[in-house]
């Protein structure tokens, strides 16, 4: 029986042992799905803290209930370890490690390279390896594959190699690992066959594509699409500001078109570990092929310029009160990179805070999900959103519109509000003067009846 057929059978009868390298917001939910599907699952992570808490049946990932981890651990279906030797028992290994950008915005492949060498060290005939980390097209073939071929392995015969982009949307109440379609592409058809079979065991829909480069590009297209469209919404905000038109009203009305339009909204910039970074992986790869990806580069410029645009709006708004930014107290409401989560990675709020402080403002913040932020050895702690705190601020800047925040309270007690998210649209105008991201704020808040 060929290695391919043997592995297919072990996947079919669940006798295969599956390993996940990297137990973060991608790896842990995936490990749980494999375990729930009936496989014995090994979780490998370099963090002893993570490994210990998982083996105690706890969870460090917002979307993974501790009860699920405890259940899989108690059934002997899941064990976590920092000892990579345990990977030698695996028949299939999914790699879900970080792919950040370095200081010069070039891909930092160190985590992927380390994972590939670790996995290759313990590889054996018939092993399937799938890379999940978002990366530039060619990574699986150029970075992962040599770790195995250098050891004399034949891809598609001894070792099976594929790419399957992660599509985890942290905090999404509807889409989770199991019910989000999974794209899978292998180095050879046999690689694709076994990788598709593995994911079909635990994910509702698996989408087979013809190569690893295709699968790598699918994810980059998805996130470049978002970055470019968000940038267009941000540019529309600036256009509307210059024309004295409310951008939110324009977008809301445009969104009534039932076809050929998709709503994106302007904001203070883009955050997170996906959208600000992923498109630059493609831009970097294409620079190496002497091609300038103008949409990606321009979208990056527009999006990263938004925090400074917000600070300009704040300065103008204070100026209209005959106040300078220098010496004014600014209360930032919401610092997470998007609503209803606690993640501040790449959050535009951090840029807004940095820029206001550089202009001499006294900056405090409130975020119900983020108790403390640490930036350049400076720590800020979230203040309570009290009437006093709001009244004390010379300007309140709404950066992240968490649903749990009472924006009516903000407009009732603040004197000046710069609203970058249209969060005050449903409030009744009382005390605060509200400055929208663009144009008049007339549409932004209803007048008291
Ligand atoms: N943003 C806007 N305007 C918009 C949409 C987003 O300013 O119209 C901002 C957000 O505030 C945030 C940033 O862009 O700061 C990114 O927001 P996001 O909604 O794209 O959320 P992410 O970064 O969590 O993106 C993830 C991605 N998931 C994966 O990469 C697997 C992305 O592909 C998903 O489409 C996205 O979630 C989602 O749809 O929620």
XYZ file of C-alpha atoms and ligand atoms in Angstrom:
489
model
C 0.000 0.000 0.000
C 1.392 3.450 -0.898
C 2.148 6.006 1.843
C -0.684 8.108 0.411
C -3.246 5.299 0.701
C -2.002 4.304 4.149
C -2.325 7.878 5.419
C -5.769 8.244 3.829
C -6.856 5.131 5.678
C -5.474 6.351 9.013
C -7.310 9.633 8.491
C -10.480 7.765 7.563
C -10.422 5.469 10.618
C -9.097 8.245 12.890
C -6.103 6.138 13.918
C -3.810 8.933 12.695
C -2.135 11.135 15.282
C -2.393 14.816 14.375
C -0.076 17.526 15.685
C -0.530 21.302 15.672
C 2.573 23.466 15.955
C 1.685 26.854 17.465
C -1.257 26.965 19.901
C -2.478 30.507 19.395
C -5.749 31.944 18.061
C -5.363 29.725 14.944
C -3.659 26.578 16.255
C -5.689 25.945 19.386
C -9.159 26.079 17.756
C -7.820 23.817 14.979
C -6.366 21.346 17.512
C -9.753 21.226 19.261
C -11.543 20.485 15.959
C -9.137 17.636 15.186
C -9.632 16.251 18.714
C -13.432 16.534 18.473
C -13.218 14.686 15.122
C -11.718 11.725 17.011
C -7.987 12.064 16.413
C -5.336 11.900 19.093
C -3.913 15.420 18.980
C -0.525 16.679 20.054
C -0.180 20.408 20.610
C 3.350 21.784 20.372
C 4.214 25.279 21.543
C 7.429 26.967 22.661
C 5.617 28.602 25.585
C 5.728 26.489 28.745
C 3.052 28.767 30.251
C 0.651 27.986 27.403
C 1.429 24.254 27.495
C 0.926 24.058 31.248
C -2.389 25.909 31.265
C -3.739 23.800 28.390
C -2.755 20.531 30.075
C -4.627 21.767 33.141
C -7.714 22.122 30.939
C -7.619 25.912 30.755
C -7.717 28.146 27.680
C -5.846 31.363 26.826
C -7.816 31.958 23.612
C -11.031 34.025 23.811
C -12.860 31.832 21.261
C -11.889 28.469 22.808
C -13.887 27.561 25.940
C -11.779 26.031 28.712
C -14.449 23.308 28.982
C -13.565 22.130 25.466
C -9.878 21.909 26.344
C -10.599 20.157 29.653
C -12.875 17.673 27.911
C -10.300 16.768 25.258
C -7.527 16.532 27.825
C -9.574 14.327 30.147
C -10.484 12.004 27.257
C -6.779 11.674 26.407
C -7.486 13.179 22.961
C -5.263 16.241 23.479
C -1.919 16.802 25.107
C 0.318 19.873 24.859
C 4.107 19.845 25.064
C 7.181 22.011 24.603
C 9.234 18.922 23.786
C 9.423 18.696 19.983
C 10.415 15.006 20.164
C 6.702 14.301 20.672
C 6.167 15.318 17.018
C 7.808 12.059 15.925
C 4.506 10.307 16.763
C 2.482 12.494 14.391
C 1.112 11.312 11.040
C -0.018 14.850 10.128
C 1.248 18.208 11.346
C -0.374 21.638 10.874
C 1.911 24.634 11.409
C 0.235 27.801 12.700
C 3.014 30.112 13.816
C 3.275 33.923 13.514
C 4.392 35.575 10.289
C 4.990 39.174 11.382
C 6.652 41.910 9.372
C 10.090 43.038 10.465
C 11.015 46.651 11.271
C 11.602 47.337 7.554
C 8.127 45.902 6.722
C 9.795 42.823 5.190
C 8.452 39.343 6.055
C 9.898 37.848 9.204
C 10.001 34.134 8.358
C 11.976 33.124 11.433
C 9.021 31.404 13.128
C 8.102 29.459 9.970
C 11.719 28.453 9.384
C 12.116 27.308 12.982
C 8.902 25.296 12.798
C 9.929 23.696 9.489
C 13.304 22.559 10.853
C 11.722 21.271 14.065
C 9.111 19.276 12.146
C 11.652 17.998 9.587
C 13.908 16.790 12.389
C 11.189 14.370 13.463
C 9.783 13.537 10.027
C 9.175 9.999 8.790
C 7.765 8.357 5.670
C 4.106 9.133 5.081
C 4.056 12.368 7.120
C 1.705 15.159 6.011
C 2.777 18.739 6.782
C 0.418 21.684 6.238
C 1.420 25.337 6.657
C -1.446 27.593 7.817
C 0.374 30.838 8.536
C -0.408 33.717 6.185
C 2.620 34.292 3.999
C 3.873 35.290 0.541
C 3.214 32.979 -2.431
C 6.045 30.462 -2.769
C 6.774 30.084 0.956
C 5.664 26.430 1.185
C 7.743 25.458 -1.847
C 10.754 27.661 -1.123
C 11.004 27.583 2.686
C 9.218 24.487 3.971
C 9.930 22.010 1.172
C 13.766 22.238 1.318
C 13.677 21.309 5.008
C 12.509 17.873 3.815
C 14.121 17.459 0.375
C 17.483 18.337 1.969
C 17.005 15.150 3.970
C 16.450 13.141 0.797
C 12.652 13.025 1.089
C 10.532 12.938 -2.063
C 7.568 15.283 -1.781
C 4.338 13.544 -2.758
C 5.800 10.109 -2.047
C 7.586 10.035 1.340
C 6.380 13.393 2.618
C 3.145 15.223 1.766
C 3.241 19.016 1.822
C 0.368 21.527 1.496
C -0.759 25.049 2.353
C -4.109 25.934 3.885
C -4.667 29.569 4.860
C -6.099 30.264 8.296
C -9.357 32.200 8.205
C -9.907 32.739 11.902
C -11.769 35.931 12.712
C -11.248 36.451 16.456
C -14.480 37.234 18.286
C -16.703 36.424 15.309
C -19.939 35.114 16.855
C -21.002 33.240 13.697
C -17.939 31.900 11.888
C -15.565 29.543 13.646
C -12.879 27.111 12.472
C -15.371 24.309 11.745
C -17.902 26.283 9.685
C -15.515 28.521 7.744
C -14.646 27.032 4.339
C -11.024 25.885 4.233
C -8.880 26.278 1.112
C -6.243 23.553 0.612
C -3.507 23.282 -2.031
C -0.636 20.764 -2.172
C 2.776 20.597 -3.793
C 1.564 17.512 -5.715
C -1.944 16.076 -6.304
C -1.220 13.327 -3.769
C -0.289 16.042 -1.231
C -3.575 17.791 -1.929
C -5.489 14.507 -1.625
C -4.280 13.728 1.891
C -4.482 17.331 3.097
C -8.063 17.646 1.824
C -8.949 14.358 3.543
C -7.467 15.556 6.820
C -9.402 18.839 6.862
C -12.612 17.233 5.601
C -12.534 15.126 8.776
C -13.281 18.174 10.916
C -14.247 21.154 8.744
C -17.622 21.448 7.046
C -16.373 22.736 3.673
C -12.952 22.156 2.126
C -12.027 23.946 -1.097
C -9.370 22.098 -3.140
C -7.026 24.246 -5.239
C -4.258 23.161 -7.605
C -1.107 24.359 -5.836
C 0.359 25.804 -2.662
C 0.931 29.136 -4.426
C -2.764 29.293 -5.311
C -3.735 28.661 -1.688
C -1.186 31.199 -0.428
C -2.507 33.830 -2.834
C -6.167 33.196 -1.921
C -5.583 34.492 1.600
C -3.559 37.477 0.389
C -6.302 38.388 -2.088
C -8.905 38.205 0.699
C -7.039 40.562 2.977
C -5.718 42.861 0.246
C -9.335 43.224 -0.876
C -10.214 44.461 2.599
C -7.233 46.767 2.940
C -7.872 48.433 -0.444
C -11.599 48.868 0.193
C -11.063 50.211 3.688
C -8.544 52.662 2.230
C -11.118 53.755 -0.335
C -13.642 54.363 2.456
C -11.007 56.365 4.330
C -10.239 58.457 1.246
C -13.994 59.018 0.787
C -14.073 60.370 4.346
C -11.423 62.945 3.440
C -13.235 63.781 0.192
C -16.509 64.306 2.085
C -14.740 66.419 4.689
C -13.539 68.780 1.983
C -17.028 68.943 0.484
C -18.833 69.339 3.829
C -20.796 66.142 3.255
C -21.304 63.449 5.881
C -19.420 60.362 4.697
C -21.513 58.020 6.851
C -24.694 59.242 5.190
C -23.116 58.715 1.765
C -22.002 55.184 2.609
C -25.273 54.219 4.277
C -27.179 55.384 1.219
C -24.768 53.682 -1.205
C -25.167 50.452 0.772
C -28.834 50.358 -0.183
C -27.698 49.213 -3.634
C -28.608 45.513 -3.592
C -25.891 44.484 -6.054
C -22.415 45.531 -7.093
C -21.551 47.287 -3.858
C -20.029 46.124 -0.558
C -20.048 48.390 2.483
C -16.788 49.399 4.074
C -16.539 52.190 6.608
C -13.863 54.805 7.290
C -12.142 54.945 10.630
C -9.021 56.070 12.469
C -6.849 53.607 10.533
C -6.513 49.832 10.485
C -5.195 47.512 13.170
C -4.828 43.846 13.884
C -2.336 41.228 12.833
C -3.882 40.566 9.427
C -5.049 43.491 7.336
C -2.191 45.924 8.019
C 0.382 43.201 7.403
C -0.788 40.512 4.978
C -0.915 42.634 1.794
C 2.697 43.688 2.381
C 3.784 40.062 2.090
C 2.570 40.118 -1.496
C 4.072 43.561 -2.158
C 7.417 42.317 -0.866
C 7.337 39.199 -3.057
C 6.438 41.225 -6.165
C 9.207 43.754 -5.522
C 11.574 40.822 -5.835
C 10.030 40.195 -9.242
C 10.416 43.848 -10.171
C 6.731 44.659 -10.019
C 5.209 47.438 -7.891
C 1.833 46.472 -6.441
C 0.393 49.979 -6.585
C -3.007 49.202 -5.030
C -1.411 47.534 -2.004
C 1.138 50.299 -1.545
C -1.418 53.101 -1.973
C -3.924 51.446 0.371
C -1.172 51.109 2.943
C -0.315 54.807 2.599
C -3.947 55.937 2.940
C -4.700 53.651 5.888
C -1.537 54.456 7.830
C -2.139 58.181 7.324
C -5.512 58.051 9.085
C -4.256 58.413 12.692
C -2.494 61.661 11.727
C -5.676 62.801 9.954
C -7.636 62.151 13.165
C -5.119 64.156 15.200
C -5.466 67.038 12.712
C -9.238 66.943 13.222
C -8.675 67.011 16.999
C -6.315 69.984 16.703
C -8.807 71.912 14.537
C -11.653 71.102 16.910
C -9.664 72.314 19.930
C -8.584 75.373 17.988
C -12.243 76.267 17.440
C -12.492 76.277 21.264
C -9.425 78.549 21.343
C -7.430 75.702 22.850
C -4.127 74.208 21.783
C -3.436 70.484 21.738
C -0.471 71.329 23.920
C -1.696 71.158 27.493
C -5.176 69.912 26.607
C -6.515 66.739 28.213
C -7.589 64.156 25.646
C -9.701 61.156 26.627
C -9.431 58.339 24.067
C -12.517 56.100 24.112
C -11.709 52.607 22.806
C -8.132 51.464 22.060
C -8.609 47.867 20.776
C -8.042 47.551 17.024
C -11.697 46.841 16.399
C -14.892 46.770 18.425
C -15.760 44.166 21.059
C -12.315 42.554 21.306
C -9.342 43.084 23.623
C -6.525 43.031 21.037
C -4.491 46.231 20.602
C -1.962 44.880 18.099
C -1.244 47.546 15.440
C -4.227 49.471 16.814
C -4.516 52.989 15.299
C -5.422 54.180 18.803
C -1.788 53.721 19.787
C -0.727 56.031 16.935
C -3.354 58.620 17.891
C -2.140 58.545 21.508
C 1.507 58.817 20.433
C 0.813 61.758 18.097
C -1.293 63.660 20.640
C 1.328 63.146 23.340
C 4.022 64.346 20.923
C 2.001 67.557 20.545
C 1.903 68.010 24.300
C -1.548 66.684 25.101
C -2.239 64.985 28.393
C -3.731 61.672 27.165
C -5.857 59.176 29.093
C -7.980 56.340 27.704
C -10.992 54.219 28.521
C -11.538 50.751 27.078
C -13.714 48.157 28.811
C -11.732 45.337 27.148
C -8.220 46.682 27.645
C -7.181 47.409 31.225
C -3.632 48.473 30.406
C -1.490 49.314 27.399
C 2.299 49.387 27.314
C 4.024 51.344 24.534
C 7.738 52.267 24.386
C 8.154 51.500 28.134
C 5.224 53.773 28.949
C 2.118 52.314 30.615
C -1.412 53.646 30.505
C -4.305 52.253 32.541
C -7.913 52.462 31.444
C -9.864 55.127 33.384
C -13.515 54.744 34.327
C -15.916 56.486 31.930
C -17.392 58.675 34.683
C -19.210 61.969 34.196
C -16.273 63.678 35.900
C -13.714 62.073 33.588
C -15.748 63.093 30.547
C -16.275 66.647 31.810
C -12.595 66.973 32.683
C -11.460 66.224 29.129
C -10.910 69.109 26.740
C -11.643 66.626 23.958
C -12.992 63.076 23.866
C -11.802 61.049 20.839
C -13.905 57.995 19.985
C -11.473 55.572 18.323
C -13.095 52.161 18.924
C -16.860 51.853 19.181
C -17.306 48.910 21.528
C -20.990 48.048 21.746
C -20.849 48.095 25.554
C -19.917 51.801 25.714
C -22.765 54.247 26.523
C -22.162 56.959 23.931
C -25.180 58.949 25.125
C -23.314 59.348 28.410
C -20.311 60.587 26.436
C -22.281 63.309 24.614
C -24.150 64.229 27.820
C -21.019 64.978 29.820
C -18.225 65.812 27.364
C -17.842 69.291 25.917
C -16.113 68.295 22.674
C -16.192 64.890 20.946
C -14.255 63.821 17.839
C -16.092 60.748 16.594
C -14.022 58.609 14.168
C -16.572 55.743 14.060
C -19.964 57.449 13.801
C -20.620 55.992 17.250
C -22.715 59.015 18.250
C -25.097 58.659 15.302
C -27.888 57.307 17.503
C -27.327 59.628 20.460
C -29.533 62.609 21.249
C -27.538 65.820 20.962
C -27.267 67.370 24.391
C -24.132 69.100 25.650
C -21.187 67.995 23.526
C -20.129 69.570 20.267
C -19.590 66.580 17.986
C -17.021 66.618 15.195
C -17.392 63.762 12.740
C -14.535 62.206 10.773
C -15.875 64.144 7.825
C -18.331 66.808 6.950
C -21.104 68.181 9.082
C -22.076 66.376 12.213
C -25.718 67.225 11.604
C -26.317 63.661 10.421
C -24.167 62.384 13.269
C -26.585 62.991 16.118
C -30.337 63.547 16.387
C -31.527 66.859 17.874
C -33.504 66.538 21.122
C -37.248 66.467 20.435
N -11.852 48.450 9.439
C -12.270 49.678 8.972
N -13.319 49.727 8.098
C -13.957 48.594 7.674
C -13.508 47.342 8.164
C -12.462 47.289 9.055
O -11.719 50.725 9.329
O -14.908 48.711 6.894
C -10.697 48.393 10.348
C -11.009 47.742 11.676
O -11.442 48.710 12.597
C -9.661 47.143 12.069
C -9.030 46.784 10.736
O -9.722 47.557 9.746
O -8.867 48.091 12.719
C -9.132 45.305 10.400
O -10.467 44.964 10.595
P -11.066 43.550 10.062
O -12.563 43.670 10.168
O -10.507 43.206 8.747
O -10.645 42.555 11.201
P -9.381 41.613 11.332
O -8.101 42.321 11.240
O -9.637 40.799 12.548
O -9.458 40.727 10.022
C -9.884 39.419 10.122
C -9.304 38.768 8.904
N -9.366 37.351 9.080
C -8.308 36.640 8.679
O -7.301 37.145 8.238
C -8.416 35.190 8.818
C -10.082 39.139 7.659
O -9.711 38.266 6.571
C -11.548 38.992 7.877
O -12.251 39.344 6.674
C -11.927 39.929 8.987
O -11.302 39.406 10.171
C -13.428 39.998 9.175
O -14.146 39.838 8.148
O -13.844 40.290 10.285
